[in-house]
mmCIF file of C-alpha atoms in Angstrom:
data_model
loop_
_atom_site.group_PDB
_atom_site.id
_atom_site.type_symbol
_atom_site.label_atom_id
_atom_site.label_comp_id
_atom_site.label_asym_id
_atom_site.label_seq_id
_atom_site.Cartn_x
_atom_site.Cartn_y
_atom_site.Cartn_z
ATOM 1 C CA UNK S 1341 -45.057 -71.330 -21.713
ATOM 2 C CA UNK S 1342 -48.180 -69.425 -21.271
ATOM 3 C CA UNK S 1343 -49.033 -68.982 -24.717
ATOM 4 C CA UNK S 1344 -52.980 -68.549 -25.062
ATOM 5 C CA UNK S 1345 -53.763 -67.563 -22.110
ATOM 6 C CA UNK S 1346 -51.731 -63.884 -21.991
ATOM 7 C CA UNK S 1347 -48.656 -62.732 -22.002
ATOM 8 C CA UNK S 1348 -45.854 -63.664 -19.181
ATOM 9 C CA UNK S 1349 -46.288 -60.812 -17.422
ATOM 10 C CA UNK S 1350 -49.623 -60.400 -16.942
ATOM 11 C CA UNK S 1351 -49.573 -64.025 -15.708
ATOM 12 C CA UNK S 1352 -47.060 -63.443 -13.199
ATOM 13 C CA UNK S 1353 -48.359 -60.028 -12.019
ATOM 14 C CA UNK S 1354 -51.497 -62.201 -10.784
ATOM 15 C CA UNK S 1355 -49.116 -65.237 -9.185
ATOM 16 C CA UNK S 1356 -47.272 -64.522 -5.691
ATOM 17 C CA UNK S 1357 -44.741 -67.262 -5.476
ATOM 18 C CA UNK S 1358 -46.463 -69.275 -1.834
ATOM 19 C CA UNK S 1359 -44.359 -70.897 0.438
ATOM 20 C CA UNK S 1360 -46.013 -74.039 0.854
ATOM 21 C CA UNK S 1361 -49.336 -73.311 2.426
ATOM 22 C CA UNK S 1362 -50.309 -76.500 3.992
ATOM 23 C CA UNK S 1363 -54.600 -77.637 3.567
ATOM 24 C CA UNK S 1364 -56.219 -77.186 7.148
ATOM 25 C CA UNK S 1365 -59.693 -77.277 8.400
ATOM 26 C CA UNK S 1366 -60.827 -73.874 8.860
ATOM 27 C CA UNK S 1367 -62.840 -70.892 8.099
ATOM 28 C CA UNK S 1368 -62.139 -68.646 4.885
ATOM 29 C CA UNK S 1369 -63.545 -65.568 3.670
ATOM 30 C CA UNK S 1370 -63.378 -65.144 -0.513
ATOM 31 C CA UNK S 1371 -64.017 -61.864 -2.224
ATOM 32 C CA UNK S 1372 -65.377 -62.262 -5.570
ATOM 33 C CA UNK S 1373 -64.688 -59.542 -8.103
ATOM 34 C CA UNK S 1374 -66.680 -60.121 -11.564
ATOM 35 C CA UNK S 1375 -66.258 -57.726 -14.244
ATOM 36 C CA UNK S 1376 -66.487 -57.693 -17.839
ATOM 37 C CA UNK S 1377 -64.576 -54.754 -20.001
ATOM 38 C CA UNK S 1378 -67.369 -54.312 -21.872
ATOM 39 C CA UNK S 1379 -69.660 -53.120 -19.422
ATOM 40 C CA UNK S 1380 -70.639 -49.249 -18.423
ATOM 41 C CA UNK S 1381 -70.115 -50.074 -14.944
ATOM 42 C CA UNK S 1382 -66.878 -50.987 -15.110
ATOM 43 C CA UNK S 1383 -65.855 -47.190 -16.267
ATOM 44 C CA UNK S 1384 -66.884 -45.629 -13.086
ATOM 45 C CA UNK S 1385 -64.046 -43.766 -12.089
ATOM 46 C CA UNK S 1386 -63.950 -43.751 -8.588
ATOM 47 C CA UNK S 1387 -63.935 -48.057 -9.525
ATOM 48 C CA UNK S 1388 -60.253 -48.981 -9.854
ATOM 49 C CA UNK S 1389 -59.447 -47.222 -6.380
ATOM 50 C CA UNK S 1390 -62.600 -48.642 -4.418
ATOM 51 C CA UNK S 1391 -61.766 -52.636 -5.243
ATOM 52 C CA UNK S 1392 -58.194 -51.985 -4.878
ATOM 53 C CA UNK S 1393 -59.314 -50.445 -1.271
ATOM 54 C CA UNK S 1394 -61.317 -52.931 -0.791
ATOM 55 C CA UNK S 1395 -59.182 -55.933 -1.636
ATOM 56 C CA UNK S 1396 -56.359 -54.055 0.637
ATOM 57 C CA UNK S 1397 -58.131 -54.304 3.290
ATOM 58 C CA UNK S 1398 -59.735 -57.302 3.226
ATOM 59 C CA UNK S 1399 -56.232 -58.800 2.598
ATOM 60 C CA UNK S 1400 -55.026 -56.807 6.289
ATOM 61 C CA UNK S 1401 -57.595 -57.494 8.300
ATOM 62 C CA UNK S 1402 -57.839 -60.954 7.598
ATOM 63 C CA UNK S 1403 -53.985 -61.301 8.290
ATOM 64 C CA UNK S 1404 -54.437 -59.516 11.809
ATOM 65 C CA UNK S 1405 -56.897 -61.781 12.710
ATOM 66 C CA UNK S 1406 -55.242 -65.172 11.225
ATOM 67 C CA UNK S 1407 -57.737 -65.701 9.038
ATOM 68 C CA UNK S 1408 -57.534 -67.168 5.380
ATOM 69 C CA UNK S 1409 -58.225 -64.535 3.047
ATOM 70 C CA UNK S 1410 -59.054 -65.521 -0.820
ATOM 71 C CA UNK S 1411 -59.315 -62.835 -3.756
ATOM 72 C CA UNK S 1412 -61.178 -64.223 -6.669
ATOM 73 C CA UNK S 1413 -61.439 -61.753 -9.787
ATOM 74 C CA UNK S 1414 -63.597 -63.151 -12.731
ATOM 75 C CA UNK S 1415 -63.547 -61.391 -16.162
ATOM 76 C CA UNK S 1416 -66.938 -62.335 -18.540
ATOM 77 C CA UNK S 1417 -64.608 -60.944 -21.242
ATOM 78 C CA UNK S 1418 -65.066 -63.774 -23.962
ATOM 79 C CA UNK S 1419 -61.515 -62.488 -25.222
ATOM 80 C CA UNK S 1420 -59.360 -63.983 -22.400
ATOM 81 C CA UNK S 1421 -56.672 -61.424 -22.941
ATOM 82 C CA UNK S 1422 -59.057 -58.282 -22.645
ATOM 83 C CA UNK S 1423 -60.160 -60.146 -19.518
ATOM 84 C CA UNK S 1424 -57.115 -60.833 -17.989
ATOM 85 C CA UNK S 1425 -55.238 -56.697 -18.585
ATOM 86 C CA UNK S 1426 -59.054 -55.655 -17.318
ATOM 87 C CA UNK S 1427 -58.783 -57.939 -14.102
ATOM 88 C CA UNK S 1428 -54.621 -56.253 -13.383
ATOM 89 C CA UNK S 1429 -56.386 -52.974 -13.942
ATOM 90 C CA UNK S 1430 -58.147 -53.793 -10.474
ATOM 91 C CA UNK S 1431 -55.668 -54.931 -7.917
ATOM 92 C CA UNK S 1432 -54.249 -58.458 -7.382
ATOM 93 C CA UNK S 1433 -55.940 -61.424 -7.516
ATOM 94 C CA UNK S 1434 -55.200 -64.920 -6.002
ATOM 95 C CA UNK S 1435 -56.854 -66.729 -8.381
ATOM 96 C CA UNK S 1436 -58.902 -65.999 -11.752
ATOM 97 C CA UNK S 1437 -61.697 -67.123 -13.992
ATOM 98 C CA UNK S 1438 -61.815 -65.519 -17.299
ATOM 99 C CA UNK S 1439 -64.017 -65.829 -20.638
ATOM 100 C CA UNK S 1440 -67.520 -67.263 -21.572
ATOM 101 C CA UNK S 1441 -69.497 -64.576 -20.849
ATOM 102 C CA UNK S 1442 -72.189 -65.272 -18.066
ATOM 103 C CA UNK S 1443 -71.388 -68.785 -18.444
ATOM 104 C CA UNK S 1444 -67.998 -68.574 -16.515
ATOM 105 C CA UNK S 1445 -66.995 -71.085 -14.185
ATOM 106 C CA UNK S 1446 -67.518 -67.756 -11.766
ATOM 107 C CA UNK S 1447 -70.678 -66.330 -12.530
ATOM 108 C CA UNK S 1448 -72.574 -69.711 -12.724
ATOM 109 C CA UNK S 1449 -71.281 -70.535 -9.143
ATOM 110 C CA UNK S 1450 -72.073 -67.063 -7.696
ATOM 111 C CA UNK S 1451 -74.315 -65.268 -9.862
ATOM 112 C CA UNK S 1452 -76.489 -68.883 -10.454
ATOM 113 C CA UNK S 1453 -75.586 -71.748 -9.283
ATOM 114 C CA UNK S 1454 -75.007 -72.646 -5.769
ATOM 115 C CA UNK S 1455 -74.897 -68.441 -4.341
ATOM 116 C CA UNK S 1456 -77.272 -67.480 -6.537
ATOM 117 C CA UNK S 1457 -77.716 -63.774 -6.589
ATOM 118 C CA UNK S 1458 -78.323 -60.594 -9.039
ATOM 119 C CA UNK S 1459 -76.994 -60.711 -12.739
ATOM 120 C CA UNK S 1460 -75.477 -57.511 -12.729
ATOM 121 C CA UNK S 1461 -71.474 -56.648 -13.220
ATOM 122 C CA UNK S 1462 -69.652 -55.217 -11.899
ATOM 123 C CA UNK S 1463 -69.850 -57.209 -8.569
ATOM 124 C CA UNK S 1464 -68.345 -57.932 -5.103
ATOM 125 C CA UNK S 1465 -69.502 -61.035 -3.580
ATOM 126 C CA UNK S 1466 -68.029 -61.768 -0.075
ATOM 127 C CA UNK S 1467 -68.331 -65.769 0.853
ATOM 128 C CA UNK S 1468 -67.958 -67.163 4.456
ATOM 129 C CA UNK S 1469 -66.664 -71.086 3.388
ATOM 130 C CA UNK S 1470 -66.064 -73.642 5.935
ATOM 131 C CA UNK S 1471 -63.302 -76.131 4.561
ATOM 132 C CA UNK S 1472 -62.727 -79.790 6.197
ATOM 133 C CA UNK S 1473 -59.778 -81.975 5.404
ATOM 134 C CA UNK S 1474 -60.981 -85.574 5.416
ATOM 135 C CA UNK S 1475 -58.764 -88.866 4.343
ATOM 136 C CA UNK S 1476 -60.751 -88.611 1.008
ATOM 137 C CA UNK S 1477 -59.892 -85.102 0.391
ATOM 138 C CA UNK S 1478 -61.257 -81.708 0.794
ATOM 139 C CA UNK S 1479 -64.635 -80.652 1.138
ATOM 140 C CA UNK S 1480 -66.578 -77.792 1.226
ATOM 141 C CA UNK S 1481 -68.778 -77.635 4.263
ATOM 142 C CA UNK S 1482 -70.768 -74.794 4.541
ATOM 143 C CA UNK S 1483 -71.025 -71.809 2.429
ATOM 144 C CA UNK S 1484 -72.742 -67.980 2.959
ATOM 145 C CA UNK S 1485 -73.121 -65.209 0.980
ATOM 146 C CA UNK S 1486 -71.952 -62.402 3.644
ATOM 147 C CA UNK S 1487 -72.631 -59.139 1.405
ATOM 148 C CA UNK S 1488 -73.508 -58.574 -2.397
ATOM 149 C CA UNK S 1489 -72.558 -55.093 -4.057
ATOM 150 C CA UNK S 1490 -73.822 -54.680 -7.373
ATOM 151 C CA UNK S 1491 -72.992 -51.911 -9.768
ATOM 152 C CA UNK S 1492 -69.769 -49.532 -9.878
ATOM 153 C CA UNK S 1493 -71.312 -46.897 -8.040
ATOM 154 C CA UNK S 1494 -73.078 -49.209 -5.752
ATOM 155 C CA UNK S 1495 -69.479 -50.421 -4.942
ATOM 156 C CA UNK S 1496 -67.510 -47.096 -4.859
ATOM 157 C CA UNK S 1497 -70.464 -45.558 -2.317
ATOM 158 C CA UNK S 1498 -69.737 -48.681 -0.055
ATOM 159 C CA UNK S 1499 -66.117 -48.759 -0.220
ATOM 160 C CA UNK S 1500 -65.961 -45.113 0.900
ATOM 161 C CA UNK S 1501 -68.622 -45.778 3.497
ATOM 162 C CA UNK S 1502 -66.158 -48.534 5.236
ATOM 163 C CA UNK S 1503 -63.306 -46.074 4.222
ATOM 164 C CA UNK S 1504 -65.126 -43.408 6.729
ATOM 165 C CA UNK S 1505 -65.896 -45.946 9.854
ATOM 166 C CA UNK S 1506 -69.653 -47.367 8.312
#
């Protein structure tokens, strides 16, 4: 069933079986993890803990507050597979992008495109989105780029900065 993209169980360890979550106006913060298994950065050690710290609490304090909370994690990995076992190695992820290098479907939207910012991996990228529910469909209204941590050490130092009340 999931043949060529990876193996069963690395699909479901990514997919939380929703209730049915129902399309409302509102605000919703996204955390964008891009990574690529191929890059020093990645092998920081302190790495694995920080973004699963992060994404933790992101996840929490978004719930306290009712808020819609979004993980994205995007692998540059042009071997999906390699992408998709680096991406579990980080935490869970409510939705992914993986392959085509640093022309992913990710990294041209928020490394390029529309939130452009710096071309380094890895990266956090937290995005303030305003969504509106019209009779045509959804639409994105707004968009801002709330914070930008680039590099694994970059991202360890700040995780244990908000870890220690920063």
């Amino acid at each position: 069933m999931f043949a060529g993209l990876a193996s069963r169980t690395a699909v479901e360890r990514f997919r939380t079986p929703p209730a049915y979550v129902p399309i409302e106006d509102g605000e919703e913060l996204v955390l964008v993890f891009i990574a690529s298994s191929t890059c020093r950065g990645v092998r920081n050690p302190g790495l694995r803990t920080a973004v699963r710290r992060i994404l933790k609490d992101y996840r929490a304090l978004n719930r306290e507050r009712g808020a819609r909370f979004i993980a994205i994690g995007v692998a540059t990995d042009w071997d999906i597979r390699k992408g998709m076992r680096l991406l579990e190695h980080f935490g869970r992820f409510d939705e992914v992008l993986l392959g085509r290098g640093w022309l992913n479907s990710g990294v041209v939207k928020y490394v390029w495109g529309d939130l452009p910012g710096g071309a380094g991996i890895p990266q956090i990228v937290l995005v303030r989105r305003q969504i509106r529910v019209t009779d045509a469909g959804l639409r994105v209204m707004s968009e801002e780029v709330l914070f930008r941590k680039i590099g694994g050490q970059n991202i360890v130092n700040w995780a244990r900065a908000r870890s220690d009340g920063a």
